[in-house]
Amino acid sequence: SSSSSSFSSSSSSSAAAVVVGRMARMQLLKMATMTTRINTMPTMMMLGLSLRRSMRAATVTNIGVVSTSSVVSCARVIRSGGVVCNRRFMSEQAQQVPQYPTLTMDMAEAIQNTHMGFLSNDQMMYRAHFDEIKNAAGVPFDIRWQKAMNIFVISQLHALIPYGYPADENGLRTFTTDFESLLRSDSTGSLIRQVRQRHSALVLNAFGMDIQGDDIPLETMRTMASDVSNALSSSEFLEHVLKETSGVEQMELKHQVVSSLILNKQMDVIKNHGYTGDKGFLQYQCAMMNYAQDAEIMYSNMSGIMPVYRKAGINIGGA
C-alpha cells in the first residue's frame, strides 16, 4: 500500500489474520454435536473437514504474521475487497457488548447475493485466487478443493461484515443459526436455490466446470452417503488410516493426512455410482451441501467420519 492509504498493508493483514485465526478456533468447536452446517456457513460436514484443514493452518503471531501462504492470500483478499479494519478497531470491538442484526428473509437473500457477487466479480482478488486453483492442474485434486473452500469461507465472512455481523466466531455462529432457521421455514425454496447457485459459482470459477442443473437425486445421494460411510468405517480403511497417521506428531499435519484420506476414499466410492473424475467429485460435494438438511445424509456422514478421527487419535469437538 502507498503511504496515502487509509491503513497500511501490514495493519490490514494483521487484522485479517486475527479474523482468520478466530475462524480457525471456531472450526474446532463441537463438531460432534453440530446441528448446523459447520457453524460458519450453509455447508455439509465433509466440506467442514476441508475447511477445518485449511483454516487450521492459520497460526497468528503477535505481529499478525500468518504461517501459510493460503491464509496470507486470504488476508490479501479481505484487504483488497475493501474491508477497513485495523488492530485498534478489532480491540475496541472486542471490548464492546456484541450487537447482532435480526436476520430476515430479505437480509438473508441480500447476504447470499453479496456473497455470490464476491465469488463472480472479475475485479476482486477472489478471482485471482480461483484462477490459481484452476491453473494448478498438477496439484492433487483434494488439495485444490480444500484451497477453494478456504476462499469460499473467507468470502462468506467478507459478505457478512457489511450487514452488521461482528467479524468473529460469535457473529458467524449467530448468522449460521439464524440462516438455518430461515432455511427450514422457507416454503418458497428461494434460499436453497441461492445456496445451490453459490456452490455452482464456486465450482465454475475455481475449476472451470459448469455443474448447474446436474443435480444428483436425493435418493441417489442417500445411497452414496451410506456407501461412503460404510467404506470409511470399514476395518480395512481404519487400519490404513492408523498406518498413515502413526508417527505423525504434528496435529496440523495429521489433520491434513486424514482429510486427504477421507476425500480420496469418497472419490473411490462414488465411482461405483457413475460419478467419476473431477466433475463427478464436484457434483457429489455440491450435492452434499445442497442436501445438508437431510437427516439421513447427515447421519451417514457422522457415522463414517467419527471412527476415522478416533482411529487417527484426533479428538474432535471434545468427544
PDB file of C-alpha atoms in Angstrom:
ATOM      1  CA  SER A   1       0.000   0.000   0.000  1.00  0.00           C
ATOM      2  CA  SER A   2       1.077   3.575  -0.581  1.00  0.00           C
ATOM      3  CA  SER A   3       1.674   5.987   2.306  1.00  0.00           C
ATOM      4  CA  SER A   4      -1.570   7.751   1.459  1.00  0.00           C
ATOM      5  CA  SER A   5      -3.628   4.617   2.105  1.00  0.00           C
ATOM      6  CA  SER A   6      -6.172   4.853   4.912  1.00  0.00           C
ATOM      7  CA  PHE A   7      -4.482   1.948   6.637  1.00  0.00           C
ATOM      8  CA  SER A   8      -1.200   0.198   5.988  1.00  0.00           C
ATOM      9  CA  SER A   9      -0.786  -3.162   4.331  1.00  0.00           C
ATOM     10  CA  SER A  10       0.715  -4.627   7.473  1.00  0.00           C
ATOM     11  CA  SER A  11      -2.057  -3.469   9.774  1.00  0.00           C
ATOM     12  CA  SER A  12      -4.809  -4.700   7.467  1.00  0.00           C
ATOM     13  CA  SER A  13      -3.049  -8.014   7.025  1.00  0.00           C
ATOM     14  CA  SER A  14      -2.790  -8.239  10.792  1.00  0.00           C
ATOM     15  CA  ALA A  15      -6.482  -7.544  11.284  1.00  0.00           C
ATOM     16  CA  ALA A  16      -7.448 -10.030   8.618  1.00  0.00           C
ATOM     17  CA  ALA A  17      -5.103 -12.571  10.163  1.00  0.00           C
ATOM     18  CA  VAL A  18      -6.791 -12.087  13.506  1.00  0.00           C
ATOM     19  CA  VAL A  19     -10.140 -12.762  11.849  1.00  0.00           C
ATOM     20  CA  VAL A  20      -8.787 -15.892  10.180  1.00  0.00           C
ATOM     21  CA  GLY A  21      -7.268 -17.068  13.447  1.00  0.00           C
ATOM     22  CA  ARG A  22     -10.580 -16.645  15.190  1.00  0.00           C
ATOM     23  CA  MET A  23     -12.273 -18.603  12.434  1.00  0.00           C
ATOM     24  CA  ALA A  24      -9.710 -21.369  12.868  1.00  0.00           C
ATOM     25  CA  ARG A  25     -10.564 -21.641  16.548  1.00  0.00           C
ATOM     26  CA  MET A  26     -14.252 -21.679  15.754  1.00  0.00           C
ATOM     27  CA  GLN A  27     -13.800 -24.565  13.333  1.00  0.00           C
ATOM     28  CA  LEU A  28     -12.656 -26.766  16.215  1.00  0.00           C
ATOM     29  CA  LEU A  29     -15.824 -26.262  18.272  1.00  0.00           C
ATOM     30  CA  LYS A  30     -18.253 -29.086  18.936  1.00  0.00           C
ATOM     31  CA  MET A  31     -18.054 -30.898  15.606  1.00  0.00           C
ATOM     32  CA  ALA A  32     -19.642 -33.998  17.064  1.00  0.00           C
ATOM     33  CA  THR A  33     -22.715 -32.119  18.288  1.00  0.00           C
ATOM     34  CA  MET A  34     -23.101 -29.983  15.217  1.00  0.00           C
ATOM     35  CA  THR A  35     -26.693 -29.150  14.330  1.00  0.00           C
ATOM     36  CA  THR A  36     -25.938 -26.540  11.707  1.00  0.00           C
ATOM     37  CA  ARG A  37     -23.690 -26.738   8.695  1.00  0.00           C
ATOM     38  CA  ILE A  38     -20.185 -26.280  10.050  1.00  0.00           C
ATOM     39  CA  ASN A  39     -21.128 -23.297  12.315  1.00  0.00           C
ATOM     40  CA  THR A  40     -19.862 -20.850   9.684  1.00  0.00           C
ATOM     41  CA  MET A  41     -21.975 -21.174   6.608  1.00  0.00           C
ATOM     42  CA  PRO A  42     -24.563 -23.434   4.974  1.00  0.00           C
ATOM     43  CA  THR A  43     -22.283 -26.360   4.058  1.00  0.00           C
ATOM     44  CA  MET A  44     -22.142 -30.058   4.762  1.00  0.00           C
ATOM     45  CA  MET A  45     -19.904 -31.760   7.231  1.00  0.00           C
ATOM     46  CA  MET A  46     -17.422 -33.074   4.702  1.00  0.00           C
ATOM     47  CA  LEU A  47     -16.992 -29.569   3.438  1.00  0.00           C
ATOM     48  CA  GLY A  48     -16.326 -28.610   7.021  1.00  0.00           C
ATOM     49  CA  LEU A  49     -13.461 -31.075   7.148  1.00  0.00           C
ATOM     50  CA  SER A  50     -11.878 -29.445   4.134  1.00  0.00           C
ATOM     51  CA  LEU A  51     -12.344 -26.015   5.660  1.00  0.00           C
ATOM     52  CA  ARG A  52     -11.093 -27.157   9.006  1.00  0.00           C
ATOM     53  CA  ARG A  53      -7.882 -28.435   7.459  1.00  0.00           C
ATOM     54  CA  SER A  54      -7.157 -25.233   5.595  1.00  0.00           C
ATOM     55  CA  MET A  55      -8.257 -22.868   8.344  1.00  0.00           C
ATOM     56  CA  ARG A  56      -6.281 -24.776  10.940  1.00  0.00           C
ATOM     57  CA  ALA A  57      -3.198 -23.622   9.055  1.00  0.00           C
ATOM     58  CA  ALA A  58      -3.792 -20.116  10.370  1.00  0.00           C
ATOM     59  CA  THR A  59      -1.198 -19.503  13.051  1.00  0.00           C
ATOM     60  CA  VAL A  60      -1.249 -15.854  14.083  1.00  0.00           C
ATOM     61  CA  THR A  61       1.747 -14.331  15.858  1.00  0.00           C
ATOM     62  CA  ASN A  62       1.832 -11.212  17.979  1.00  0.00           C
ATOM     63  CA  ILE A  63       2.688  -9.116  14.954  1.00  0.00           C
ATOM     64  CA  GLY A  64      -0.045 -10.571  12.812  1.00  0.00           C
ATOM     65  CA  VAL A  65       2.093 -12.812  10.604  1.00  0.00           C
ATOM     66  CA  VAL A  66       0.402 -15.987   9.430  1.00  0.00           C
ATOM     67  CA  SER A  67       2.228 -19.207   8.783  1.00  0.00           C
ATOM     68  CA  THR A  68       0.844 -20.352   5.455  1.00  0.00           C
ATOM     69  CA  SER A  69       0.599 -18.772   2.045  1.00  0.00           C
ATOM     70  CA  SER A  70      -3.058 -19.744   1.683  1.00  0.00           C
ATOM     71  CA  VAL A  71      -4.077 -17.763   4.744  1.00  0.00           C
ATOM     72  CA  VAL A  72      -1.844 -14.862   3.755  1.00  0.00           C
ATOM     73  CA  SER A  73      -3.667 -14.885   0.433  1.00  0.00           C
ATOM     74  CA  CYS A  74      -6.994 -14.788   2.253  1.00  0.00           C
ATOM     75  CA  ALA A  75      -5.790 -11.795   4.237  1.00  0.00           C
ATOM     76  CA  ARG A  76      -4.961 -10.053   0.985  1.00  0.00           C
ATOM     77  CA  VAL A  77      -8.385 -10.967  -0.343  1.00  0.00           C
ATOM     78  CA  ILE A  78     -10.132  -9.209   2.509  1.00  0.00           C
ATOM     79  CA  ARG A  79      -7.820  -6.209   2.271  1.00  0.00           C
ATOM     80  CA  SER A  80      -8.266  -5.903  -1.482  1.00  0.00           C
ATOM     81  CA  GLY A  81     -12.012  -6.167  -1.085  1.00  0.00           C
ATOM     82  CA  GLY A  82     -12.014  -3.010   0.972  1.00  0.00           C
ATOM     83  CA  VAL A  83     -12.847  -4.280   4.455  1.00  0.00           C
ATOM     84  CA  VAL A  84     -11.444  -1.424   6.518  1.00  0.00           C
ATOM     85  CA  CYS A  85     -10.384  -2.751   9.890  1.00  0.00           C
ATOM     86  CA  ASN A  86      -7.244  -2.489  11.964  1.00  0.00           C
ATOM     87  CA  ARG A  87      -5.907  -3.816  15.241  1.00  0.00           C
ATOM     88  CA  ARG A  88      -7.238  -0.893  17.275  1.00  0.00           C
ATOM     89  CA  PHE A  89     -10.678  -1.304  15.723  1.00  0.00           C
ATOM     90  CA  MET A  90     -10.690  -5.031  16.454  1.00  0.00           C
ATOM     91  CA  SER A  91      -9.560  -4.407  20.041  1.00  0.00           C
ATOM     92  CA  GLU A  92     -12.294  -1.845  20.606  1.00  0.00           C
ATOM     93  CA  GLN A  93     -14.882  -4.171  19.121  1.00  0.00           C
ATOM     94  CA  ALA A  94     -13.800  -6.992  21.414  1.00  0.00           C
ATOM     95  CA  GLN A  95     -14.466  -4.803  24.464  1.00  0.00           C
ATOM     96  CA  GLN A  96     -17.992  -3.946  23.389  1.00  0.00           C
ATOM     97  CA  VAL A  97     -21.105  -5.989  24.001  1.00  0.00           C
ATOM     98  CA  PRO A  98     -21.802  -7.633  20.615  1.00  0.00           C
ATOM     99  CA  GLN A  99     -24.843  -6.417  18.769  1.00  0.00           C
ATOM    100  CA  TYR A 100     -26.316  -8.792  16.223  1.00  0.00           C
ATOM    101  CA  PRO A 101     -28.740  -7.847  13.475  1.00  0.00           C
ATOM    102  CA  THR A 102     -32.116  -9.527  13.205  1.00  0.00           C
ATOM    103  CA  LEU A 103     -31.849 -11.799  10.193  1.00  0.00           C
ATOM    104  CA  THR A 104     -34.911 -11.503   7.991  1.00  0.00           C
ATOM    105  CA  MET A 105     -35.660 -13.334   4.774  1.00  0.00           C
ATOM    106  CA  ASP A 106     -34.813 -10.216   2.770  1.00  0.00           C
ATOM    107  CA  MET A 107     -31.480  -9.800   4.571  1.00  0.00           C
ATOM    108  CA  ALA A 108     -30.619 -13.492   4.134  1.00  0.00           C
ATOM    109  CA  GLU A 109     -31.244 -13.205   0.408  1.00  0.00           C
ATOM    110  CA  ALA A 110     -29.202  -9.991   0.271  1.00  0.00           C
ATOM    111  CA  ILE A 111     -26.258 -11.591   2.070  1.00  0.00           C
ATOM    112  CA  GLN A 112     -26.285 -14.521  -0.334  1.00  0.00           C
ATOM    113  CA  ASN A 113     -26.435 -12.111  -3.277  1.00  0.00           C
ATOM    114  CA  THR A 114     -23.445 -10.236  -1.856  1.00  0.00           C
ATOM    115  CA  HIS A 115     -21.502 -13.465  -1.444  1.00  0.00           C
ATOM    116  CA  MET A 116     -22.454 -14.519  -4.961  1.00  0.00           C
ATOM    117  CA  GLY A 117     -21.168 -11.185  -6.227  1.00  0.00           C
ATOM    118  CA  PHE A 118     -17.840 -11.685  -4.497  1.00  0.00           C
ATOM    119  CA  LEU A 119     -17.481 -15.158  -5.997  1.00  0.00           C
ATOM    120  CA  SER A 120     -18.285 -13.954  -9.512  1.00  0.00           C
ATOM    121  CA  ASN A 121     -16.713 -10.482  -9.657  1.00  0.00           C
ATOM    122  CA  ASP A 122     -13.772 -10.473 -12.060  1.00  0.00           C
ATOM    123  CA  GLN A 123     -12.389  -7.298 -10.488  1.00  0.00           C
ATOM    124  CA  MET A 124     -11.969  -8.707  -6.973  1.00  0.00           C
ATOM    125  CA  MET A 125      -8.968 -10.619  -5.718  1.00  0.00           C
ATOM    126  CA  TYR A 126     -11.045 -13.741  -5.241  1.00  0.00           C
ATOM    127  CA  ARG A 127     -10.922 -14.279  -8.988  1.00  0.00           C
ATOM    128  CA  ALA A 128      -7.116 -14.268  -8.963  1.00  0.00           C
ATOM    129  CA  HIS A 129      -7.069 -16.926  -6.267  1.00  0.00           C
ATOM    130  CA  PHE A 130      -9.651 -19.017  -8.104  1.00  0.00           C
ATOM    131  CA  ASP A 131      -7.528 -18.753 -11.238  1.00  0.00           C
ATOM    132  CA  GLU A 132      -4.515 -20.050  -9.285  1.00  0.00           C
ATOM    133  CA  ILE A 133      -6.537 -23.106  -8.295  1.00  0.00           C
ATOM    134  CA  LYS A 134      -7.882 -23.596 -11.804  1.00  0.00           C
ATOM    135  CA  ASN A 135      -4.413 -23.442 -13.337  1.00  0.00           C
ATOM    136  CA  ALA A 136      -2.784 -25.777 -10.780  1.00  0.00           C
ATOM    137  CA  ALA A 137      -3.573 -28.909 -12.765  1.00  0.00           C
ATOM    138  CA  GLY A 138      -0.587 -30.764 -11.325  1.00  0.00           C
ATOM    139  CA  VAL A 139      -1.704 -30.326  -7.722  1.00  0.00           C
ATOM    140  CA  PRO A 140      -3.705 -33.232  -6.214  1.00  0.00           C
ATOM    141  CA  PHE A 141      -7.396 -32.563  -6.589  1.00  0.00           C
ATOM    142  CA  ASP A 142      -8.239 -32.899  -2.911  1.00  0.00           C
ATOM    143  CA  ILE A 143      -5.758 -30.130  -2.076  1.00  0.00           C
ATOM    144  CA  ARG A 144      -7.224 -27.865  -4.750  1.00  0.00           C
ATOM    145  CA  TRP A 145     -10.688 -28.497  -3.353  1.00  0.00           C
ATOM    146  CA  GLN A 146      -9.589 -27.596   0.148  1.00  0.00           C
ATOM    147  CA  LYS A 147      -7.992 -24.381  -1.108  1.00  0.00           C
ATOM    148  CA  ALA A 148     -11.188 -23.479  -2.953  1.00  0.00           C
ATOM    149  CA  MET A 149     -13.174 -23.956   0.232  1.00  0.00           C
ATOM    150  CA  ASN A 150     -10.710 -21.786   2.110  1.00  0.00           C
ATOM    151  CA  ILE A 151     -11.531 -18.940  -0.271  1.00  0.00           C
ATOM    152  CA  PHE A 152     -15.239 -19.737  -0.030  1.00  0.00           C
ATOM    153  CA  VAL A 153     -15.337 -19.357   3.744  1.00  0.00           C
ATOM    154  CA  ILE A 154     -13.283 -16.154   3.745  1.00  0.00           C
ATOM    155  CA  SER A 155     -15.552 -14.599   1.129  1.00  0.00           C
ATOM    156  CA  GLN A 156     -18.553 -15.659   3.237  1.00  0.00           C
ATOM    157  CA  LEU A 157     -17.087 -13.796   6.198  1.00  0.00           C
ATOM    158  CA  HIS A 158     -16.401 -10.789   3.986  1.00  0.00           C
ATOM    159  CA  ALA A 159     -20.033 -10.795   2.845  1.00  0.00           C
ATOM    160  CA  LEU A 160     -21.382 -10.772   6.418  1.00  0.00           C
ATOM    161  CA  ILE A 161     -19.453  -7.766   7.698  1.00  0.00           C
ATOM    162  CA  PRO A 162     -21.403  -5.010   5.860  1.00  0.00           C
ATOM    163  CA  TYR A 163     -24.659  -6.356   7.306  1.00  0.00           C
ATOM    164  CA  GLY A 164     -23.607  -5.734  10.887  1.00  0.00           C
ATOM    165  CA  TYR A 165     -22.243  -9.104  11.976  1.00  0.00           C
ATOM    166  CA  PRO A 166     -19.123  -8.945  14.150  1.00  0.00           C
ATOM    167  CA  ALA A 167     -16.035 -10.314  12.451  1.00  0.00           C
ATOM    168  CA  ASP A 168     -15.611 -13.156  14.926  1.00  0.00           C
ATOM    169  CA  GLU A 169     -16.842 -16.661  15.632  1.00  0.00           C
ATOM    170  CA  ASN A 170     -19.874 -15.436  17.560  1.00  0.00           C
ATOM    171  CA  GLY A 171     -21.050 -13.337  14.636  1.00  0.00           C
ATOM    172  CA  LEU A 172     -20.598 -16.214  12.224  1.00  0.00           C
ATOM    173  CA  ARG A 173     -22.282 -18.678  14.546  1.00  0.00           C
ATOM    174  CA  THR A 174     -25.229 -16.351  15.103  1.00  0.00           C
ATOM    175  CA  PHE A 175     -25.706 -15.826  11.386  1.00  0.00           C
ATOM    176  CA  THR A 176     -25.497 -19.534  10.618  1.00  0.00           C
ATOM    177  CA  THR A 177     -28.005 -20.479  13.305  1.00  0.00           C
ATOM    178  CA  ASP A 178     -30.470 -17.828  12.149  1.00  0.00           C
ATOM    179  CA  PHE A 179     -29.930 -18.708   8.494  1.00  0.00           C
ATOM    180  CA  GLU A 180     -30.583 -22.383   9.150  1.00  0.00           C
ATOM    181  CA  SER A 181     -33.828 -21.493  10.879  1.00  0.00           C
ATOM    182  CA  LEU A 182     -34.956 -19.415   7.915  1.00  0.00           C
ATOM    183  CA  LEU A 183     -33.875 -22.123   5.502  1.00  0.00           C
ATOM    184  CA  ARG A 184     -36.027 -24.718   7.241  1.00  0.00           C
ATOM    185  CA  SER A 185     -39.055 -22.438   7.239  1.00  0.00           C
ATOM    186  CA  ASP A 186     -38.674 -21.156   3.665  1.00  0.00           C
ATOM    187  CA  SER A 187     -41.584 -22.743   1.830  1.00  0.00           C
ATOM    188  CA  THR A 188     -40.711 -20.888  -1.386  1.00  0.00           C
ATOM    189  CA  GLY A 189     -37.338 -22.605  -1.780  1.00  0.00           C
ATOM    190  CA  SER A 190     -35.715 -19.255  -2.556  1.00  0.00           C
ATOM    191  CA  LEU A 191     -32.867 -19.593  -0.077  1.00  0.00           C
ATOM    192  CA  ILE A 192     -31.853 -23.113  -1.070  1.00  0.00           C
ATOM    193  CA  ARG A 193     -31.841 -22.058  -4.724  1.00  0.00           C
ATOM    194  CA  GLN A 194     -29.394 -19.299  -3.838  1.00  0.00           C
ATOM    195  CA  VAL A 195     -27.274 -21.748  -1.849  1.00  0.00           C
ATOM    196  CA  ARG A 196     -27.050 -24.011  -4.884  1.00  0.00           C
ATOM    197  CA  GLN A 197     -26.203 -21.101  -7.144  1.00  0.00           C
ATOM    198  CA  ARG A 198     -23.299 -20.114  -4.910  1.00  0.00           C
ATOM    199  CA  HIS A 199     -21.945 -23.658  -4.871  1.00  0.00           C
ATOM    200  CA  SER A 200     -22.201 -23.833  -8.658  1.00  0.00           C
ATOM    201  CA  ALA A 201     -20.418 -20.472  -8.945  1.00  0.00           C
ATOM    202  CA  LEU A 202     -17.614 -21.759  -6.739  1.00  0.00           C
ATOM    203  CA  VAL A 203     -17.096 -24.811  -8.940  1.00  0.00           C
ATOM    204  CA  LEU A 204     -17.269 -22.794 -12.145  1.00  0.00           C
ATOM    205  CA  ASN A 205     -14.793 -20.141 -11.023  1.00  0.00           C
ATOM    206  CA  ALA A 206     -12.318 -22.398  -9.231  1.00  0.00           C
ATOM    207  CA  PHE A 207     -12.411 -25.416 -11.545  1.00  0.00           C
ATOM    208  CA  GLY A 208     -13.930 -24.172 -14.794  1.00  0.00           C
ATOM    209  CA  MET A 209     -16.761 -26.715 -14.656  1.00  0.00           C
ATOM    210  CA  ASP A 210     -20.416 -25.848 -15.090  1.00  0.00           C
ATOM    211  CA  ILE A 211     -22.444 -28.251 -12.961  1.00  0.00           C
ATOM    212  CA  GLN A 212     -25.545 -26.118 -12.578  1.00  0.00           C
ATOM    213  CA  GLY A 213     -28.524 -28.268 -13.431  1.00  0.00           C
ATOM    214  CA  ASP A 214     -26.573 -31.510 -12.918  1.00  0.00           C
ATOM    215  CA  ASP A 215     -28.292 -32.204  -9.619  1.00  0.00           C
ATOM    216  CA  ILE A 216     -27.926 -35.638  -8.049  1.00  0.00           C
ATOM    217  CA  PRO A 217     -31.321 -37.039  -6.920  1.00  0.00           C
ATOM    218  CA  LEU A 218     -31.854 -37.182  -3.171  1.00  0.00           C
ATOM    219  CA  GLU A 219     -32.287 -40.963  -3.040  1.00  0.00           C
ATOM    220  CA  THR A 220     -29.078 -41.439  -5.012  1.00  0.00           C
ATOM    221  CA  MET A 221     -27.254 -39.152  -2.595  1.00  0.00           C
ATOM    222  CA  ARG A 222     -28.584 -41.079   0.385  1.00  0.00           C
ATOM    223  CA  THR A 223     -27.319 -44.311  -1.123  1.00  0.00           C
ATOM    224  CA  MET A 224     -23.910 -42.844  -1.910  1.00  0.00           C
ATOM    225  CA  ALA A 225     -23.591 -41.266   1.534  1.00  0.00           C
ATOM    226  CA  SER A 226     -24.363 -44.628   3.114  1.00  0.00           C
ATOM    227  CA  ASP A 227     -21.827 -46.411   0.908  1.00  0.00           C
ATOM    228  CA  VAL A 228     -19.174 -43.795   1.709  1.00  0.00           C
ATOM    229  CA  SER A 229     -19.927 -44.168   5.415  1.00  0.00           C
ATOM    230  CA  ASN A 230     -19.531 -47.957   5.239  1.00  0.00           C
ATOM    231  CA  ALA A 231     -16.248 -47.609   3.366  1.00  0.00           C
ATOM    232  CA  LEU A 232     -14.839 -45.074   5.833  1.00  0.00           C
ATOM    233  CA  SER A 233     -15.786 -47.129   8.875  1.00  0.00           C
ATOM    234  CA  SER A 234     -14.564 -50.445   7.457  1.00  0.00           C
ATOM    235  CA  SER A 235     -11.808 -52.188   9.392  1.00  0.00           C
ATOM    236  CA  GLU A 236      -9.591 -52.239   6.313  1.00  0.00           C
ATOM    237  CA  PHE A 237      -9.768 -48.466   5.813  1.00  0.00           C
ATOM    238  CA  LEU A 238      -9.373 -47.722   9.505  1.00  0.00           C
ATOM    239  CA  GLU A 239      -6.216 -49.814   9.610  1.00  0.00           C
ATOM    240  CA  HIS A 240      -4.974 -47.829   6.609  1.00  0.00           C
ATOM    241  CA  VAL A 241      -5.699 -44.600   8.497  1.00  0.00           C
ATOM    242  CA  LEU A 242      -3.776 -45.881  11.513  1.00  0.00           C
ATOM    243  CA  LYS A 243      -0.802 -46.808   9.348  1.00  0.00           C
ATOM    244  CA  GLU A 244      -0.731 -43.451   7.552  1.00  0.00           C
ATOM    245  CA  THR A 245      -1.016 -41.396  10.740  1.00  0.00           C
ATOM    246  CA  SER A 246       1.253 -43.438  13.003  1.00  0.00           C
ATOM    247  CA  GLY A 247       4.300 -41.420  13.910  1.00  0.00           C
ATOM    248  CA  VAL A 248       2.730 -38.144  12.779  1.00  0.00           C
ATOM    249  CA  GLU A 249       3.126 -35.992  15.870  1.00  0.00           C
ATOM    250  CA  GLN A 250       2.226 -32.574  14.484  1.00  0.00           C
ATOM    251  CA  MET A 251      -1.541 -32.246  14.831  1.00  0.00           C
ATOM    252  CA  GLU A 252      -1.940 -29.919  11.866  1.00  0.00           C
ATOM    253  CA  LEU A 253      -0.188 -32.392   9.586  1.00  0.00           C
ATOM    254  CA  LYS A 254      -2.243 -35.266  10.992  1.00  0.00           C
ATOM    255  CA  HIS A 255      -5.450 -33.398  10.144  1.00  0.00           C
ATOM    256  CA  GLN A 256      -4.173 -32.849   6.619  1.00  0.00           C
ATOM    257  CA  VAL A 257      -3.406 -36.539   6.179  1.00  0.00           C
ATOM    258  CA  VAL A 258      -6.816 -37.619   7.481  1.00  0.00           C
ATOM    259  CA  SER A 259      -8.705 -35.110   5.342  1.00  0.00           C
ATOM    260  CA  SER A 260      -6.912 -36.271   2.206  1.00  0.00           C
ATOM    261  CA  LEU A 261      -7.588 -39.920   3.043  1.00  0.00           C
ATOM    262  CA  ILE A 262     -11.301 -39.224   3.510  1.00  0.00           C
ATOM    263  CA  LEU A 263     -11.671 -37.204   0.332  1.00  0.00           C
ATOM    264  CA  ASN A 264      -9.838 -39.786  -1.763  1.00  0.00           C
ATOM    265  CA  LYS A 265     -11.942 -42.604  -0.314  1.00  0.00           C
ATOM    266  CA  GLN A 266     -15.041 -40.627  -1.253  1.00  0.00           C
ATOM    267  CA  MET A 267     -13.780 -40.414  -4.823  1.00  0.00           C
ATOM    268  CA  ASP A 268     -13.226 -44.163  -4.928  1.00  0.00           C
ATOM    269  CA  VAL A 269     -16.729 -44.958  -3.694  1.00  0.00           C
ATOM    270  CA  ILE A 270     -18.729 -42.569  -5.870  1.00  0.00           C
ATOM    271  CA  LYS A 271     -17.098 -44.005  -8.988  1.00  0.00           C
ATOM    272  CA  ASN A 272     -19.291 -47.054  -8.461  1.00  0.00           C
ATOM    273  CA  HIS A 273     -22.334 -44.823  -8.893  1.00  0.00           C
ATOM    274  CA  GLY A 274     -21.153 -43.319 -12.171  1.00  0.00           C
ATOM    275  CA  TYR A 275     -19.700 -40.095 -10.762  1.00  0.00           C
ATOM    276  CA  THR A 276     -16.130 -40.203 -11.980  1.00  0.00           C
ATOM    277  CA  GLY A 277     -13.238 -37.807 -12.305  1.00  0.00           C
ATOM    278  CA  ASP A 278     -13.058 -34.260 -11.074  1.00  0.00           C
ATOM    279  CA  LYS A 279     -16.554 -33.374 -12.249  1.00  0.00           C
ATOM    280  CA  GLY A 280     -18.088 -36.353 -10.501  1.00  0.00           C
ATOM    281  CA  PHE A 281     -16.384 -35.406  -7.262  1.00  0.00           C
ATOM    282  CA  LEU A 282     -17.518 -31.788  -7.538  1.00  0.00           C
ATOM    283  CA  GLN A 283     -21.089 -32.860  -8.259  1.00  0.00           C
ATOM    284  CA  TYR A 284     -21.003 -35.067  -5.187  1.00  0.00           C
ATOM    285  CA  GLN A 285     -19.601 -32.379  -2.895  1.00  0.00           C
ATOM    286  CA  CYS A 286     -22.094 -29.766  -4.049  1.00  0.00           C
ATOM    287  CA  ALA A 287     -24.971 -32.214  -3.661  1.00  0.00           C
ATOM    288  CA  MET A 288     -23.801 -32.948  -0.119  1.00  0.00           C
ATOM    289  CA  MET A 289     -24.012 -29.245   0.635  1.00  0.00           C
ATOM    290  CA  ASN A 290     -27.357 -28.861  -1.085  1.00  0.00           C
ATOM    291  CA  TYR A 291     -28.898 -31.727   0.875  1.00  0.00           C
ATOM    292  CA  ALA A 292     -27.468 -30.596   4.202  1.00  0.00           C
ATOM    293  CA  GLN A 293     -30.914 -30.565   5.821  1.00  0.00           C
ATOM    294  CA  ASP A 294     -31.437 -34.279   5.192  1.00  0.00           C
ATOM    295  CA  ALA A 295     -31.099 -36.193   8.473  1.00  0.00           C
ATOM    296  CA  GLU A 296     -30.228 -39.492   6.774  1.00  0.00           C
ATOM    297  CA  ILE A 297     -27.301 -37.989   4.879  1.00  0.00           C
ATOM    298  CA  MET A 298     -26.028 -36.164   7.960  1.00  0.00           C
ATOM    299  CA  TYR A 299     -26.179 -39.381   9.983  1.00  0.00           C
ATOM    300  CA  SER A 300     -24.221 -41.264   7.309  1.00  0.00           C
ATOM    301  CA  ASN A 301     -21.546 -38.578   7.284  1.00  0.00           C
ATOM    302  CA  MET A 302     -21.160 -38.568  11.046  1.00  0.00           C
ATOM    303  CA  SER A 303     -21.138 -42.347  11.416  1.00  0.00           C
ATOM    304  CA  GLY A 304     -18.445 -42.639   8.749  1.00  0.00           C
ATOM    305  CA  ILE A 305     -16.201 -39.784   9.779  1.00  0.00           C
ATOM    306  CA  MET A 306     -16.126 -40.161  13.553  1.00  0.00           C
ATOM    307  CA  PRO A 307     -14.416 -43.600  13.572  1.00  0.00           C
ATOM    308  CA  VAL A 308     -11.739 -42.284  11.204  1.00  0.00           C
ATOM    309  CA  TYR A 309     -10.785 -39.443  13.505  1.00  0.00           C
ATOM    310  CA  ARG A 310     -10.859 -41.663  16.561  1.00  0.00           C
ATOM    311  CA  LYS A 311      -8.577 -44.176  14.857  1.00  0.00           C
ATOM    312  CA  ALA A 312      -6.165 -41.354  13.989  1.00  0.00           C
ATOM    313  CA  GLY A 313      -6.140 -40.263  17.633  1.00  0.00           C
ATOM    314  CA  ILE A 314      -7.753 -36.921  16.930  1.00  0.00           C
ATOM    315  CA  ASN A 315     -10.207 -35.524  19.453  1.00  0.00           C
ATOM    316  CA  ILE A 316     -12.900 -33.598  17.608  1.00  0.00           C
ATOM    317  CA  GLY A 317     -15.464 -31.475  19.388  1.00  0.00           C
ATOM    318  CA  GLY A 318     -14.306 -32.678  22.743  1.00  0.00           C
ATOM    319  CA  ALA A 319     -15.951 -36.081  22.088  1.00  0.00           C
TER     320      ALA A 319
END
